[in-house]
Coordinates of C-alpha atoms and ligand atoms in Angstrom, one line a residue:
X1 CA 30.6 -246.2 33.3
X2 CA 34.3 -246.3 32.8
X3 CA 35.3 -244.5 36.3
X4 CA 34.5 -246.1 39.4
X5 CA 34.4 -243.5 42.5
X6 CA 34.8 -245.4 45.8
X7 CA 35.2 -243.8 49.6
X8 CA 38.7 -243.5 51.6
X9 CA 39.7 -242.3 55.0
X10 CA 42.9 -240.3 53.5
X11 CA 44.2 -240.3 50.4
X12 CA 46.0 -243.2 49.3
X13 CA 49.8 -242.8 48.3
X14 CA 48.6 -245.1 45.2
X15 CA 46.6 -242.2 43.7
X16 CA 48.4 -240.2 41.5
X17 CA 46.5 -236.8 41.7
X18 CA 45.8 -235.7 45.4
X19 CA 42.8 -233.1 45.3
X20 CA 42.0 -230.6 48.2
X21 CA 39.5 -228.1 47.8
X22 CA 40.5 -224.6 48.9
X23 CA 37.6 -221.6 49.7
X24 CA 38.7 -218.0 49.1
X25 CA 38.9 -217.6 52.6
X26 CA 40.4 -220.6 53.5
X27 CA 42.9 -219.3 51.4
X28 CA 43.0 -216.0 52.8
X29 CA 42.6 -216.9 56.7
X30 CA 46.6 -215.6 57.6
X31 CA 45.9 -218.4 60.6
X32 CA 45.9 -221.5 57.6
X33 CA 48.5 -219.4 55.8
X34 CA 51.5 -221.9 55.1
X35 CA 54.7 -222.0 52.7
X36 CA 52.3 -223.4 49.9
X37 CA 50.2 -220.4 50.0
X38 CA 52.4 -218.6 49.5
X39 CA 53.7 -220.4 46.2
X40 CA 50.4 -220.7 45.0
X41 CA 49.8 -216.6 45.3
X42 CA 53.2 -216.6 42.9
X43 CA 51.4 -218.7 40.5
X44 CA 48.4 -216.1 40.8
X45 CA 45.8 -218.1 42.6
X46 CA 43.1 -217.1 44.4
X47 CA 40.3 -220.0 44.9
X48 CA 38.3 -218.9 42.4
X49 CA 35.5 -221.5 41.5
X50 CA 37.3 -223.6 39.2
X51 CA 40.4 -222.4 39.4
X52 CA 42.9 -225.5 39.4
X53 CA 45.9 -225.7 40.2
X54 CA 48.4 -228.6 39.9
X55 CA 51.5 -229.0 42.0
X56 CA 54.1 -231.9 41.4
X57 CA 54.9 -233.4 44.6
X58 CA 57.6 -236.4 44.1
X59 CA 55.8 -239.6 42.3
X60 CA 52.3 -237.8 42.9
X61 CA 50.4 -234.4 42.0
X62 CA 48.7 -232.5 44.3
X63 CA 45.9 -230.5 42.8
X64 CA 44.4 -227.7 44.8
X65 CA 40.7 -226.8 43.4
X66 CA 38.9 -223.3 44.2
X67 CA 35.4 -223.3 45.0
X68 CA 35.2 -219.8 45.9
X69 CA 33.6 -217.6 48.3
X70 CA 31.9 -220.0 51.0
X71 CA 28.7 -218.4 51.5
X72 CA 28.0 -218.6 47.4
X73 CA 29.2 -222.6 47.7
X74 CA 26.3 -224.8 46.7
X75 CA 26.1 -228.0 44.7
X76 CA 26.2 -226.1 41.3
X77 CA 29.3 -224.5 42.4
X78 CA 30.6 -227.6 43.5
X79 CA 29.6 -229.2 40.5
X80 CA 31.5 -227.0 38.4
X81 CA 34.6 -226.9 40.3
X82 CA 34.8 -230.7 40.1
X83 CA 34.3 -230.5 36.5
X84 CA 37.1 -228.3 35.9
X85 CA 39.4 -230.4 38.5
X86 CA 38.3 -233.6 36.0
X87 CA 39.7 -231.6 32.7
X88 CA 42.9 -230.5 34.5
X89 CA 43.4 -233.7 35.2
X90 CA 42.4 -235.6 32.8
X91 CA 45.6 -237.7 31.7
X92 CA 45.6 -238.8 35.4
X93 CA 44.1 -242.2 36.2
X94 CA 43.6 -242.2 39.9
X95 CA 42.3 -239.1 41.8
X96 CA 41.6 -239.0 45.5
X97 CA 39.5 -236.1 46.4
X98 CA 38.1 -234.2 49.4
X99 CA 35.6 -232.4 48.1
X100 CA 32.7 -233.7 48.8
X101 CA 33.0 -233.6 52.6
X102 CA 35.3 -230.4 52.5
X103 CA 32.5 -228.8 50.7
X104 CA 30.2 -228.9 53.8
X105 CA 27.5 -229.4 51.9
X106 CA 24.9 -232.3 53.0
X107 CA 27.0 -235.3 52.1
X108 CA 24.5 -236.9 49.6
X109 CA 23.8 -233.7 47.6
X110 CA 27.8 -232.7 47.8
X111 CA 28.8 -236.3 46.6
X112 CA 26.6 -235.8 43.6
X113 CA 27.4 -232.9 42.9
X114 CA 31.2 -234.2 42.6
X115 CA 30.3 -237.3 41.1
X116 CA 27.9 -235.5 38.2
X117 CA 31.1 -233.1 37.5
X118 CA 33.8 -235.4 37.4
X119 CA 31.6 -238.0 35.6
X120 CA 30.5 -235.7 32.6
X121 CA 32.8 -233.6 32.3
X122 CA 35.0 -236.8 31.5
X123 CA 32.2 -238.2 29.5
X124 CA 33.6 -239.5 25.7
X125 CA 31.6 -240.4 22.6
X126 CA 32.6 -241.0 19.4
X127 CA 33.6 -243.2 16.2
X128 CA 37.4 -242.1 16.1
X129 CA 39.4 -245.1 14.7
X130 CA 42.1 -244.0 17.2
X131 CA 41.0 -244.0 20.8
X132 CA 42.1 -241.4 23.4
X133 CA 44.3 -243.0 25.8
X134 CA 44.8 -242.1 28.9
X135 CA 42.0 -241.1 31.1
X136 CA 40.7 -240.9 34.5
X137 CA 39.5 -244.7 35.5
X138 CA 39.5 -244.3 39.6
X139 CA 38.2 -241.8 42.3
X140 CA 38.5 -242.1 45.9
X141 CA 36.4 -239.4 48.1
X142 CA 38.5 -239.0 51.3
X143 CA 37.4 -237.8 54.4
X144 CA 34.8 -240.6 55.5
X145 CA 34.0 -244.4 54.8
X146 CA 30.8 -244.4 56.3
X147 CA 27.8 -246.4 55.0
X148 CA 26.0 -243.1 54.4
X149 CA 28.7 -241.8 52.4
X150 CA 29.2 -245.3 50.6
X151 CA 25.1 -245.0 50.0
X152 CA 26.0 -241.0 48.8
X153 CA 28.5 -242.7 45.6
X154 CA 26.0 -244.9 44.7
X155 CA 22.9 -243.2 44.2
X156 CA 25.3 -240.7 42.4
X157 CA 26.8 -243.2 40.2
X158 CA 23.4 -244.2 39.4
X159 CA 22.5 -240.6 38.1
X160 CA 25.7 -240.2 36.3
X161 CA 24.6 -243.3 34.6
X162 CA 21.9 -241.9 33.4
X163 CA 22.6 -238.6 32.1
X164 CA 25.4 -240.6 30.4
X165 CA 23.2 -242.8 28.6
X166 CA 20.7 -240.2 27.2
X167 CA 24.0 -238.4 26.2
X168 CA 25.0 -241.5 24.1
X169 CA 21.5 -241.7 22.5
X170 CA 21.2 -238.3 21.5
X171 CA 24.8 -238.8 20.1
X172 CA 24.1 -241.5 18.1
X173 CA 23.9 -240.6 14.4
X174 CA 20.4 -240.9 13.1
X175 CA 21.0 -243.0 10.4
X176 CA 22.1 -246.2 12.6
X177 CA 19.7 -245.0 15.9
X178 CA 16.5 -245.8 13.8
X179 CA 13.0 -245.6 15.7
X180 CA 13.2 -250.0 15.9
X181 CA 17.1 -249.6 17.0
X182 CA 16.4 -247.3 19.6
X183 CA 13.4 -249.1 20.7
X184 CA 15.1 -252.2 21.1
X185 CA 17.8 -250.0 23.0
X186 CA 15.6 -248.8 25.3
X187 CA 13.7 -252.6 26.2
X188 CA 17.3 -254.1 26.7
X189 CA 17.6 -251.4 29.2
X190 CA 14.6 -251.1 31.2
X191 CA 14.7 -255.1 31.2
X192 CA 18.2 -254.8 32.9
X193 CA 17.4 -252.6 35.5
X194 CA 13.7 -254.1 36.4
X195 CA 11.1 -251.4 34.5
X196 CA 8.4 -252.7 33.0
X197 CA 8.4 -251.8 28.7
X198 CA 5.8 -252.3 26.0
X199 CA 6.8 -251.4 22.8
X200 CA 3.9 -251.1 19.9
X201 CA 5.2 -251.5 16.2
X202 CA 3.6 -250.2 13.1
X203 CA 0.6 -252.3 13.3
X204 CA 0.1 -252.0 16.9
X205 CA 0.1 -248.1 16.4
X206 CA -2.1 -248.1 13.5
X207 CA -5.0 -250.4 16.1
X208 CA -4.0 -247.4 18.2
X209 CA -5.2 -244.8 15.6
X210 CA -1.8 -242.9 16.5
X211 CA -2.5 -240.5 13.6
X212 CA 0.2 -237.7 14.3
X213 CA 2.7 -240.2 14.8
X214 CA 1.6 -242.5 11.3
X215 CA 1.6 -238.7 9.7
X216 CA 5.4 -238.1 10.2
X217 CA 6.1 -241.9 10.0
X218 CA 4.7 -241.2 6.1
X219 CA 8.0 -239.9 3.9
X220 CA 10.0 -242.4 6.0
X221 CA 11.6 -246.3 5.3
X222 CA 12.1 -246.8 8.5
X223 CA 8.6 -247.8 10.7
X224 CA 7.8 -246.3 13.8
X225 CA 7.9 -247.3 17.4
X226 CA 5.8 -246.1 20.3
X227 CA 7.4 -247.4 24.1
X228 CA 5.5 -247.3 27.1
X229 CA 8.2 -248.0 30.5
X230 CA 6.6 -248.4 33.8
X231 CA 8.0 -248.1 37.1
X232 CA 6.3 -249.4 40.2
X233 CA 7.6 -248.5 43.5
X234 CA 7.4 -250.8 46.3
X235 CA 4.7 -250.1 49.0
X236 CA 1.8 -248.1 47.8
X237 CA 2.4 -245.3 45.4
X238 CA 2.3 -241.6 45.9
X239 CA 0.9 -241.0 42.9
X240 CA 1.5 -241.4 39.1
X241 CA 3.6 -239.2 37.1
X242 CA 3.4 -239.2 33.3
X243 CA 6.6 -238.9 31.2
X244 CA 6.5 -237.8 27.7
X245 CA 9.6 -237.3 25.5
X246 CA 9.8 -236.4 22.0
X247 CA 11.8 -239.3 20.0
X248 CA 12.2 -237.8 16.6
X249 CA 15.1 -240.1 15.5
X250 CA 16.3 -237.2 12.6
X251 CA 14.6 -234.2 11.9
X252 CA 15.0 -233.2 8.2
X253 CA 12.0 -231.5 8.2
X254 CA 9.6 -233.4 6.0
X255 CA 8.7 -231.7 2.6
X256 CA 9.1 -228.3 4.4
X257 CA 12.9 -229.7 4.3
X258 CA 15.1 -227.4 6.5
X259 CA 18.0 -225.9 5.2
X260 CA 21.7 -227.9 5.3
X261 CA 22.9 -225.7 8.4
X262 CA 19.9 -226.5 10.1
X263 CA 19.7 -230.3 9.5
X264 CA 23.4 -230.5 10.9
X265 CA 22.5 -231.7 14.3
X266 CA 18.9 -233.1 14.1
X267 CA 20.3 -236.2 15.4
X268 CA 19.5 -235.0 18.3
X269 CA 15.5 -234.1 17.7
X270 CA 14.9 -237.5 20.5
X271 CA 16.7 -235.4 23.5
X272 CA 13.3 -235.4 25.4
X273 CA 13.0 -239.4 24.5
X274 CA 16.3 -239.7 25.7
X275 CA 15.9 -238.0 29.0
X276 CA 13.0 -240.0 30.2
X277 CA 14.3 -243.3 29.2
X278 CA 17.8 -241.9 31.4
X279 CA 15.6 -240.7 33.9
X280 CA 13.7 -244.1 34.4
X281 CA 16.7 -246.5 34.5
X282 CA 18.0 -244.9 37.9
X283 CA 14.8 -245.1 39.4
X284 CA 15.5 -248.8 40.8
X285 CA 18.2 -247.3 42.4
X286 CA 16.8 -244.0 43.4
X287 CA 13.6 -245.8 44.6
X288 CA 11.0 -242.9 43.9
X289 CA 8.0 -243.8 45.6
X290 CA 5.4 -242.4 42.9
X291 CA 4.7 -245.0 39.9
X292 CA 6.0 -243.9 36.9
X293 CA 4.9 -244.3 33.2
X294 CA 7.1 -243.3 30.1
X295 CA 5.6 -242.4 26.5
X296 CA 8.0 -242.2 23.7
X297 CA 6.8 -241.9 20.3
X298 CA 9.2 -242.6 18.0
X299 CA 10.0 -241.7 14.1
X300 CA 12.5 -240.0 11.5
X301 CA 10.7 -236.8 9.5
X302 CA 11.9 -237.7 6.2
X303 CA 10.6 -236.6 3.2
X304 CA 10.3 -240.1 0.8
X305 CA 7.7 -240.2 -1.7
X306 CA 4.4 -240.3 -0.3
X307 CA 5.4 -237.9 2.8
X308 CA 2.6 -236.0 4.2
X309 CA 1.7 -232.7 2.0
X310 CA 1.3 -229.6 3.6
X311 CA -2.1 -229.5 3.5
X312 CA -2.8 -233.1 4.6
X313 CA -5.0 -233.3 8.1
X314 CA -4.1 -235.7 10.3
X315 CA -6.5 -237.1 13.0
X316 CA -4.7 -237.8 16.3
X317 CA -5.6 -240.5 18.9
X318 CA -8.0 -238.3 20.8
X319 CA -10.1 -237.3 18.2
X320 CA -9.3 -234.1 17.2
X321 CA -8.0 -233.2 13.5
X322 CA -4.8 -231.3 12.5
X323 CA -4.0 -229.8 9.0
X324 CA -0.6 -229.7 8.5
X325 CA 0.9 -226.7 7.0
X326 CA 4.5 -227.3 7.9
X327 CA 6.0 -230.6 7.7
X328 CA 9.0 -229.7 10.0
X329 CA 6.6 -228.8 12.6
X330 CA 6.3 -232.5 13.4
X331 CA 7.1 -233.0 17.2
X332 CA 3.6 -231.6 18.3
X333 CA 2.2 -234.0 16.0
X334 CA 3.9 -236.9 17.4
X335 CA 3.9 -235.7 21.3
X336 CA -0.2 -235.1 20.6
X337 CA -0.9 -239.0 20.4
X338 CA 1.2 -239.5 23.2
X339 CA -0.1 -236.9 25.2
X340 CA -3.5 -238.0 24.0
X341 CA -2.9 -241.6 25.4
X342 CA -0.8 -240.7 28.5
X343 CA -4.1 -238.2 29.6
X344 CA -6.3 -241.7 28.8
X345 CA -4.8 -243.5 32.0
X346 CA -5.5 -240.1 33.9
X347 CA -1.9 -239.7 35.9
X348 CA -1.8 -237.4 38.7
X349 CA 0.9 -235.0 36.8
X350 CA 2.2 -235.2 33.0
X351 CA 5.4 -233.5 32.3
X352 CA 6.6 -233.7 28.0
X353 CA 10.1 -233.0 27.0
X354 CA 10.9 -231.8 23.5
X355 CA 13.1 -230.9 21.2
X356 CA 10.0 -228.5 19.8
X357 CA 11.1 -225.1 18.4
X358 CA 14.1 -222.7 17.4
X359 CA 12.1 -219.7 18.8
X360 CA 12.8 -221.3 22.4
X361 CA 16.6 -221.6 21.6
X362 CA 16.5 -217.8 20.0
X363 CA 14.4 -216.8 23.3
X364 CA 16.0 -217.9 26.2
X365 CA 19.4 -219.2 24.4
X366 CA 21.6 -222.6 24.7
X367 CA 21.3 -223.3 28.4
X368 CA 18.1 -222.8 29.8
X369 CA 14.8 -224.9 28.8
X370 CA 11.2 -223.1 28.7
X371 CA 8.6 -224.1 31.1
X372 CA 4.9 -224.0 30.1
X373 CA 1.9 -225.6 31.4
X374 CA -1.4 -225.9 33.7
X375 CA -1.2 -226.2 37.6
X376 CA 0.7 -223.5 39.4
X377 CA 1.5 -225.9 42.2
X378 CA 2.8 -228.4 39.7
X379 CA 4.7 -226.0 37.6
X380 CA 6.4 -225.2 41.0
X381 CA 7.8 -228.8 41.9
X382 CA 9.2 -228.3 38.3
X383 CA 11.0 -225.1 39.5
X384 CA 12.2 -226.8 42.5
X385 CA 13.3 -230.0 40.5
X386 CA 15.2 -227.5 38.4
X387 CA 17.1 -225.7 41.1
X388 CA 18.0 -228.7 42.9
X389 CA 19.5 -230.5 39.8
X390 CA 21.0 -227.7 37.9
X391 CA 19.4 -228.2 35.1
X392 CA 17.8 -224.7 34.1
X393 CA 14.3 -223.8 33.0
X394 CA 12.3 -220.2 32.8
X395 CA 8.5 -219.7 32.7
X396 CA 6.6 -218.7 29.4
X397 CA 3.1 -218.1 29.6
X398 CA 0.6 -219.7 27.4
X399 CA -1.9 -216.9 26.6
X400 CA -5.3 -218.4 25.4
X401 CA -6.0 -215.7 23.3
X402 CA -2.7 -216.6 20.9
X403 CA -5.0 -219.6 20.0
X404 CA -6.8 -217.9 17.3
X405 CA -3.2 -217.9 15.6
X406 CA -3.9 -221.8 14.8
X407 CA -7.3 -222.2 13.4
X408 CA -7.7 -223.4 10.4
X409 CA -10.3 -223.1 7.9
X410 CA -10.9 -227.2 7.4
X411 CA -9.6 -229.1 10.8
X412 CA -9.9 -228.2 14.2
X413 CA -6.0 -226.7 14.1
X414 CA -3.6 -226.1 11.9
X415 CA 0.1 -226.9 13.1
X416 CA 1.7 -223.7 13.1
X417 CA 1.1 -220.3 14.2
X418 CA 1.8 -216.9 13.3
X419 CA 5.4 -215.8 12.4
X420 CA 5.4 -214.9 16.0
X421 CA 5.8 -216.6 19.5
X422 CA 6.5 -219.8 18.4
X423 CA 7.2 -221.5 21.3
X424 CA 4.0 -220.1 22.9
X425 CA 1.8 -221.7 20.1
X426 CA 3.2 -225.2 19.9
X427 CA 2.9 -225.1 23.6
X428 CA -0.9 -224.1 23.2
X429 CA -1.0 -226.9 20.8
X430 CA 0.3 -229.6 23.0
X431 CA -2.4 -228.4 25.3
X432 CA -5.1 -229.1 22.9
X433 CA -4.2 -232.8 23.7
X434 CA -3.5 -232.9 27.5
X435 CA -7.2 -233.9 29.2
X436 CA -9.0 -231.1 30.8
X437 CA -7.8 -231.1 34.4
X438 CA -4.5 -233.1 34.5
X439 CA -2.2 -231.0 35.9
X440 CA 0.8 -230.6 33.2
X441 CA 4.3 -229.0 32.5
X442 CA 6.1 -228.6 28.9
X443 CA 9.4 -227.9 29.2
X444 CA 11.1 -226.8 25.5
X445 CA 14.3 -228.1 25.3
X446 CA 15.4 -227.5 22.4
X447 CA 18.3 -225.3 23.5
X448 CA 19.9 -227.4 26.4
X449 CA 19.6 -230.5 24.9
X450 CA 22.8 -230.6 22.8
X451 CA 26.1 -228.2 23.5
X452 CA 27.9 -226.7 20.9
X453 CA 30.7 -226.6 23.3
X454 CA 32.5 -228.1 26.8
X455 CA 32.2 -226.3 29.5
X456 CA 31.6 -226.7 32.8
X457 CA 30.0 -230.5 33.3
X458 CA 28.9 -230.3 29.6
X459 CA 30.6 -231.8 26.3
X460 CA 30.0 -230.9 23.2
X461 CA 27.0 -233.2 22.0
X462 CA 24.2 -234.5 24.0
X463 CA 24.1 -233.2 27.6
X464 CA 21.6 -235.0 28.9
X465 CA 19.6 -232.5 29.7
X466 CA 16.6 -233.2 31.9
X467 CA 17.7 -236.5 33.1
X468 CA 18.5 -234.6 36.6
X469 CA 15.6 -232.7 36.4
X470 CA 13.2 -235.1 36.2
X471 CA 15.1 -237.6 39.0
X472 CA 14.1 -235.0 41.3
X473 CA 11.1 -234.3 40.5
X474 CA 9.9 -238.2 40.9
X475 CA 11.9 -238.4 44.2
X476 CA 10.0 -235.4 45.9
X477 CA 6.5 -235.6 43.8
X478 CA 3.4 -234.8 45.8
X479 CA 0.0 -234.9 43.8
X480 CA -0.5 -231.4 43.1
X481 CA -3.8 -229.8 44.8
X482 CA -6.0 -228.9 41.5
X483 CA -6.6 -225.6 40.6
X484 CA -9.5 -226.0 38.5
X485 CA -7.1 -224.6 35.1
Ligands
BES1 N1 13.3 -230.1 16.0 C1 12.9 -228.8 15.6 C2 13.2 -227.7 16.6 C3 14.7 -227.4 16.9 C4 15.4 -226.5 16.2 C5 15.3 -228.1 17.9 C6 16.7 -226.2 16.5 C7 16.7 -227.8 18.2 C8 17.3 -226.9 17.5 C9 11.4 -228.8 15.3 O1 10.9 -229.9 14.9 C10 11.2 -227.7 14.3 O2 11.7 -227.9 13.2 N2 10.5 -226.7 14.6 C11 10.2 -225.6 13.7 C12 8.8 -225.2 13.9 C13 8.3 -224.3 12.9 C14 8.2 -224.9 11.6 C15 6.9 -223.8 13.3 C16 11.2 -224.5 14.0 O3 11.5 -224.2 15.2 O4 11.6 -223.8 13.1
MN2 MN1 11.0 -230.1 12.8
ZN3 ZN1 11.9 -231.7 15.4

């Protein structure tokens, strides 16, 4: 991380941006009213959430943030008005700050909040010969020193760390993140922050009888990789959660080739890979006290010379048989081995992330993931998970009688549906594959896991998406009570 955020009593004359968060009615209360707000109603602000306004004040700038009315100030608020303090002030390199205790929020969740908005919304990628200069390097909290606060920036960092690193995965162009590259990536990682990793290469997942994955692997130079992480908490485990993430490398859809305008950002087809290897590395920090285990299958879906034909049936690890009618509609191919072998070591709770269809991005639009699975109680800590962290999801249903849409004439499934609900059948799919009983959530990404613009804590590119989301839900996982679906 290029910004380090440490704690101060007051801010230091050093800084050069001083930033005091202001509610709309702290700014209104005619008992706080002073010269300055009186300037500041000239220069028509009102402490709008967001709202920034900068004030030269000798060698330093004073920047006074909005964060709106109080009663409607939570973390998400606080999140975005720290993200639009960080792009107003973005040529700056030191800011002091008071928001996280001015917020009166509970420290921990408030000095996230700041940390996650500042940190991403500063967050650069790129291959541009000439780098950006100047940019924020230092941020100093004020209001407290204390060893909880200190403890508050740290677990922080540690998430900001991670939603940064799946943002420079899903960056990476697909031609130099190859499934071998990004596996390497991923074990130099989790060896550096203490998670155990087991990668399997082409033989290894042909012993495996990984048949989806070895399917899409088919039109492709590159060989295929299949990671397994593990985290072990100390003391005994509350239970194990299962991650899954979809690690398609660079979806060009196979035979069933997509068109240009649609291949323009398949780079970023490993988003759900990329969330649970971000997720993982902070849980050393973040000491979750359920084990973990990650399964990332990983390939391109190219379309070389002896690609798999529409028509070819693949057999996946579990048994079952898939005719593939659709070459682009690879990742439940791929996520049905992992699923397959995740279900084998029977977890207490599987939750997949992936990339999976266009329907869910035309459905429920750029910002919000779809939610689908077994286990109502489970499907709730999701929900929870989401609201906590910010980072959005909706519940779709998966109707059994929509299942009729995949049978096919010579396998046990075909791998597409009707022209209709989409998302709903590659969702039934996936469940085809999950072990009768396991209690399991899907959450379709495909939508929130790249930005087509900055705003708020987002830039344009990989957000991360799901990193968050899944932090949570590990820190506060209790084995869900089974309800028999
Ligand atoms: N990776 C895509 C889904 C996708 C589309 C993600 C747009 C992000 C943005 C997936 O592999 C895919 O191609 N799905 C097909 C499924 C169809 C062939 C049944 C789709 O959505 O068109
Ligand atoms: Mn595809
Ligand atoms: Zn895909």
């Amino acid at each position: 991380m290029d910004i380090t955020f440490t704690t101060a009593r007051k801010a230091p004359a050093s800084s050069s941006v001083a930033a005091y968060g202001v509610t709309t009615e702290g700014f209104e209360d005619p008992s706080c009213r002073t010269e300055l707000t009186a300037d500041l109603e000239t220069l028509n602000f009102t402490a709008k959430v967001g709202q920034i306004q900068l004030l030269p004040q000798g060698k330093q700038v004073t920047a006074i943030v909005g964060l709106g009315p109080e009663d409607q100030l939570d973390t998400n608020e606080l999140r975005i008005a720290a993200a639009a303090l960080a792009r107003a002030a973005s040529q700056y390199k030191t800011i002091s700050c008071d928001l996280p205790h001015v917020s009166g929020l509970p420290i921990n969740e408030a000095t996230r909040a700041v940390v996650e908005g500042i940190g991403l919304a500063s967050y650069q990628f790129g291959y541009k010969s000439k780098k950006s200069e100047a940019k924020i390097s230092k941020v100093i909290f004020t209001g407290s020193t204390s060893n909880k606060t200190k403890e508050a920036v740290e677990e922080a960092v540690a998430v900001l760390e991670a939603v940064s690193l799946a943002r420079d995965l899903v960056n990476e162009p697909g031609g130099s993140l190859t499934p071998s590259k990004f596996a390497n990536k991923i074990s130099r990682v989790a060896k550096d922050k203490g998670i155990t990793v087991k990668v399997m290469d082409e033989a290894a997942i042909k012993r495996a009888r990984l048949g989806g994955l070895l399917g899409v692997n088919r039109g492709s130079t590159n060989p295929p990789r299949f990671v397994e992480l593990t985290y072990t908490p100390k003391g005994k485990p509350t239970g194990t959660l299962a991650l899954v993430g979809k690690g398609i490398t660079f979806d060009a859809g196979g035979l069933s080739i997509k068109p240009a305008q649609g291949m323009m950002d398949m780079k970023m087809d490993m988003g759900g890979a990329a969330a649970v290897i971000g997720a993982m590395s902070a849980f050393p920090v973040l000491k979750p006290k359920c084990r973990v285990k990650g399964y990332i299958p990983m390939t391109d879906n190219m379309l070389g010379g002896d690609a798999t034909r529409p028509g070819d049936v693949l057999t996946i690890r579990n048994g079952k048989t898939i005719e593939v009618l659709n070459t682009d509609a690879e990742g439940r191919l791929i996520l049905a081995d992992a699923l397959s072998l995740a279900s084998e070591k029977k977890p207490d709770a599987i939750v997949d992330l992936a990339t999976l269809t266009g329907a869910c991005m035309v459905a429920l639009g750029p910002s919000i993931a779809g939610l689908m699975g077994f286990n109502e109680n489970f499907l709730h800590q999701v929900e929870e998970a989401s609201g906590t962290s910010g980072d959005r999801v909706w519940r779709l249903p998966l109707p059994s009688d929509y299942r009729k849409m995949y049978e096919s004439p010579v396998a046990d499934m075909q791998n597409i549906g009707g022209s209709y609900g989409g998302t709903l059948t590659a969702g039934l799919i996936l469940s085809e594959f999950v072990a009768e009983g396991i209690p399991w959530a899907h959450l379709d990404i495909a939508g929130p896991a790249f930005s087509n613009s900055s705003e708020e804590e987002r830039t344009k590119g990989g957000t991360g998406f799901g990193v968050r989301l899944l932090i949570d839900l590990a820190r506060n996982f209790r084995k869900p009570e089974l309800d028999g679906k």
